[in-house]
Structures are given as structure tokens and as C-alpha cells.
């Protein structure tokens, strides 16, 4: 099974992908103004951080596997992480480990 196929199996407890309440928020104004390296566009294994043809950084939380890499990689203060509604349990669940 390829990585994209595996990523397609990521689902979230208590929410559908289409109704996702993001656990990561990214201030892309910082990404696209003062960030000198855009390192999260290289290190995210799920390709949640991308650059378009104009070099502009975009973030989408869908497919995030909660590895935590971007939280440590971003040294610009653009990434914040908070699980919404912790009392009912949210977060990634894997179908095949
Ligand atoms: S390192 Fe931080 S500020 Fe730079 S592109 Fe990634 S998330 Fe944005
Ligand atoms: S936690 Fe991991 S998979 Fe999710 S956006 Fe950050 S680097 Fe990507």
C-alpha cells in the first residue's frame, strides 16, 4: 500500500473529515511574510504544508497524522495545537496501524 493510500485511511474520532475541527492552526501570514525557510513544507510527512507556484505557503489539516513534527520544526511561532472538545475524545485513528 502506498503512502497516499494509507493517508486516505486516516480518520478522526467523533468527526468526519468534512466536519473536521482542526487541532492545528497555522498563521500563514507569518509563513508568507517573515519566515525565511518554510521548513514545514519539507518535513510534514502528510503534505499538509504546501507551496504553490508563486511560493506561497498553504496549510490544510486534513490528512494530518498528528506526528507533531511541525510543532517542533516551526521556530516562527506560527503553529498552535489544541484538541477541541477533549471531553468527548477527538484525534486521529488508524485503520491499519
Ligand atoms: S516554519 Fe512555521 S512560519 Fe515557516 S512556513 Fe512552516 S509553519 Fe509557516
Ligand atoms: S503534525 Fe505531522 S502530519 Fe500533522 S501537519 Fe504537523 S507535520 Fe504534518
mmCIF file of C-alpha atoms and ligand atoms in Angstrom:
data_model
loop_
_atom_site.group_PDB
_atom_site.id
_atom_site.type_symbol
_atom_site.label_atom_id
_atom_site.label_comp_id
_atom_site.label_asym_id
_atom_site.label_seq_id
_atom_site.Cartn_x
_atom_site.Cartn_y
_atom_site.Cartn_z
ATOM 1 C CA UNK A 1 0.000 0.000 0.000
ATOM 2 C CA UNK A 2 1.389 3.417 -0.932
ATOM 3 C CA UNK A 3 1.698 6.294 1.486
ATOM 4 C CA UNK A 4 -1.107 8.294 -0.194
ATOM 5 C CA UNK A 5 -3.336 5.222 0.035
ATOM 6 C CA UNK A 6 -2.532 4.857 3.718
ATOM 7 C CA UNK A 7 -3.169 8.547 4.329
ATOM 8 C CA UNK A 8 -6.560 8.116 2.706
ATOM 9 C CA UNK A 9 -7.447 5.752 5.540
ATOM 10 C CA UNK A 10 -6.810 8.285 8.287
ATOM 11 C CA UNK A 11 -9.995 9.125 10.097
ATOM 12 C CA UNK A 12 -10.892 11.096 13.168
ATOM 13 C CA UNK A 13 -12.757 10.023 16.248
ATOM 14 C CA UNK A 14 -16.125 11.709 16.621
ATOM 15 C CA UNK A 15 -15.920 13.670 13.417
ATOM 16 C CA UNK A 16 -15.869 13.222 9.695
ATOM 17 C CA UNK A 17 -13.077 14.756 7.663
ATOM 18 C CA UNK A 18 -15.587 17.111 6.090
ATOM 19 C CA UNK A 19 -16.587 18.432 9.546
ATOM 20 C CA UNK A 20 -13.120 18.466 10.994
ATOM 21 C CA UNK A 21 -12.383 20.732 13.918
ATOM 22 C CA UNK A 22 -8.704 21.482 13.378
ATOM 23 C CA UNK A 23 -6.304 20.590 16.191
ATOM 24 C CA UNK A 24 -3.569 22.595 14.477
ATOM 25 C CA UNK A 25 -3.873 26.199 13.500
ATOM 26 C CA UNK A 26 -1.255 27.847 11.339
ATOM 27 C CA UNK A 27 -0.854 31.575 10.979
ATOM 28 C CA UNK A 28 0.036 31.561 7.303
ATOM 29 C CA UNK A 29 0.509 35.347 7.402
ATOM 30 C CA UNK A 30 3.754 34.564 9.258
ATOM 31 C CA UNK A 31 4.623 31.828 6.755
ATOM 32 C CA UNK A 32 4.216 34.214 3.889
ATOM 33 C CA UNK A 33 5.855 37.287 5.362
ATOM 34 C CA UNK A 34 8.748 36.763 7.759
ATOM 35 C CA UNK A 35 9.512 33.022 7.665
ATOM 36 C CA UNK A 36 12.915 32.619 5.996
ATOM 37 C CA UNK A 37 12.929 28.862 5.356
ATOM 38 C CA UNK A 38 9.423 27.340 5.079
ATOM 39 C CA UNK A 39 10.822 24.180 6.655
ATOM 40 C CA UNK A 40 7.438 22.635 7.441
ATOM 41 C CA UNK A 41 6.771 22.321 3.722
ATOM 42 C CA UNK A 42 9.669 19.843 3.652
ATOM 43 C CA UNK A 43 9.204 17.902 6.877
ATOM 44 C CA UNK A 44 5.465 17.202 7.102
ATOM 45 C CA UNK A 45 5.044 13.539 6.125
ATOM 46 C CA UNK A 46 1.412 14.077 5.136
ATOM 47 C CA UNK A 47 1.999 17.086 2.867
ATOM 48 C CA UNK A 48 -0.264 19.342 4.903
ATOM 49 C CA UNK A 49 2.079 22.260 4.222
ATOM 50 C CA UNK A 50 2.490 23.048 0.555
ATOM 51 C CA UNK A 51 3.872 25.833 -1.585
ATOM 52 C CA UNK A 52 2.074 26.971 -4.707
ATOM 53 C CA UNK A 53 3.663 28.076 -7.959
ATOM 54 C CA UNK A 54 4.161 31.554 -6.544
ATOM 55 C CA UNK A 55 5.988 30.243 -3.489
ATOM 56 C CA UNK A 56 3.049 30.966 -1.198
ATOM 57 C CA UNK A 57 2.644 28.568 1.747
ATOM 58 C CA UNK A 58 -0.721 26.906 2.351
ATOM 59 C CA UNK A 59 -1.809 24.641 5.188
ATOM 60 C CA UNK A 60 -4.598 22.072 5.259
ATOM 61 C CA UNK A 61 -5.205 19.963 8.330
ATOM 62 C CA UNK A 62 -6.900 17.065 6.524
ATOM 63 C CA UNK A 63 -4.563 14.051 6.335
ATOM 64 C CA UNK A 64 -2.580 15.222 9.372
ATOM 65 C CA UNK A 65 -1.413 12.157 11.263
ATOM 66 C CA UNK A 66 -0.579 14.081 14.448
ATOM 67 C CA UNK A 67 3.104 13.260 14.299
ATOM 68 C CA UNK A 68 3.935 16.576 15.971
ATOM 69 C CA UNK A 69 6.842 17.390 13.650
ATOM 70 C CA UNK A 70 5.592 20.808 12.580
ATOM 71 C CA UNK A 71 5.087 21.878 16.176
ATOM 72 C CA UNK A 72 8.820 21.461 16.792
ATOM 73 C CA UNK A 73 10.040 22.389 13.320
ATOM 74 C CA UNK A 74 8.380 25.797 13.181
ATOM 75 C CA UNK A 75 10.573 28.302 15.028
ATOM 76 C CA UNK A 76 8.480 31.277 13.904
ATOM 77 C CA UNK A 77 5.530 30.936 16.293
ATOM 78 C CA UNK A 78 3.062 30.186 13.511
ATOM 79 C CA UNK A 79 1.823 26.790 14.676
ATOM 80 C CA UNK A 80 -0.561 26.279 17.585
ATOM 81 C CA UNK A 81 -2.020 22.956 18.666
ATOM 82 C CA UNK A 82 -5.106 22.322 20.737
ATOM 83 C CA UNK A 83 -7.544 19.427 20.610
ATOM 84 C CA UNK A 84 -11.119 20.715 20.515
ATOM 85 C CA UNK A 85 -13.660 19.109 22.816
ATOM 86 C CA UNK A 86 -11.195 16.851 24.695
ATOM 87 C CA UNK A 87 -14.014 15.586 26.926
ATOM 88 C CA UNK A 88 -15.602 13.615 24.080
ATOM 89 C CA UNK A 89 -12.333 12.432 22.564
ATOM 90 C CA UNK A 90 -11.045 13.560 19.229
ATOM 91 C CA UNK A 91 -7.972 12.795 17.224
ATOM 92 C CA UNK A 92 -6.579 10.508 14.594
ATOM 93 C CA UNK A 93 -7.484 6.855 14.433
ATOM 94 C CA UNK A 94 -5.747 4.419 12.063
ATOM 95 C CA UNK A 95 -7.387 1.577 10.220
ATOM 96 C CA UNK A 96 -4.164 -0.360 9.573
ATOM 97 C CA UNK A 97 -1.738 0.722 12.262
HETATM 98 S S1 LIG B 1 8.240 27.047 9.504
HETATM 99 FE FE1 LIG B 1 6.433 27.940 10.541
HETATM 100 S S2 LIG B 1 6.244 30.010 9.699
HETATM 101 FE FE2 LIG B 1 7.611 28.838 8.340
HETATM 102 S S3 LIG B 1 6.259 28.042 6.744
HETATM 103 FE FE3 LIG B 1 6.409 26.448 8.324
HETATM 104 S S4 LIG B 1 4.657 26.864 9.708
HETATM 105 FE FE4 LIG B 1 4.946 28.675 8.452
HETATM 106 S S1 LIG B 2 1.519 17.057 12.981
HETATM 107 FE FE1 LIG B 2 2.784 15.970 11.447
HETATM 108 S S2 LIG B 2 1.349 15.328 9.882
HETATM 109 FE FE2 LIG B 2 0.302 16.864 11.100
HETATM 110 S S3 LIG B 2 0.623 18.785 9.996
HETATM 111 FE FE3 LIG B 2 2.253 18.607 11.546
HETATM 112 S S4 LIG B 2 3.987 17.623 10.491
HETATM 113 FE FE4 LIG B 2 2.144 17.302 9.240
#
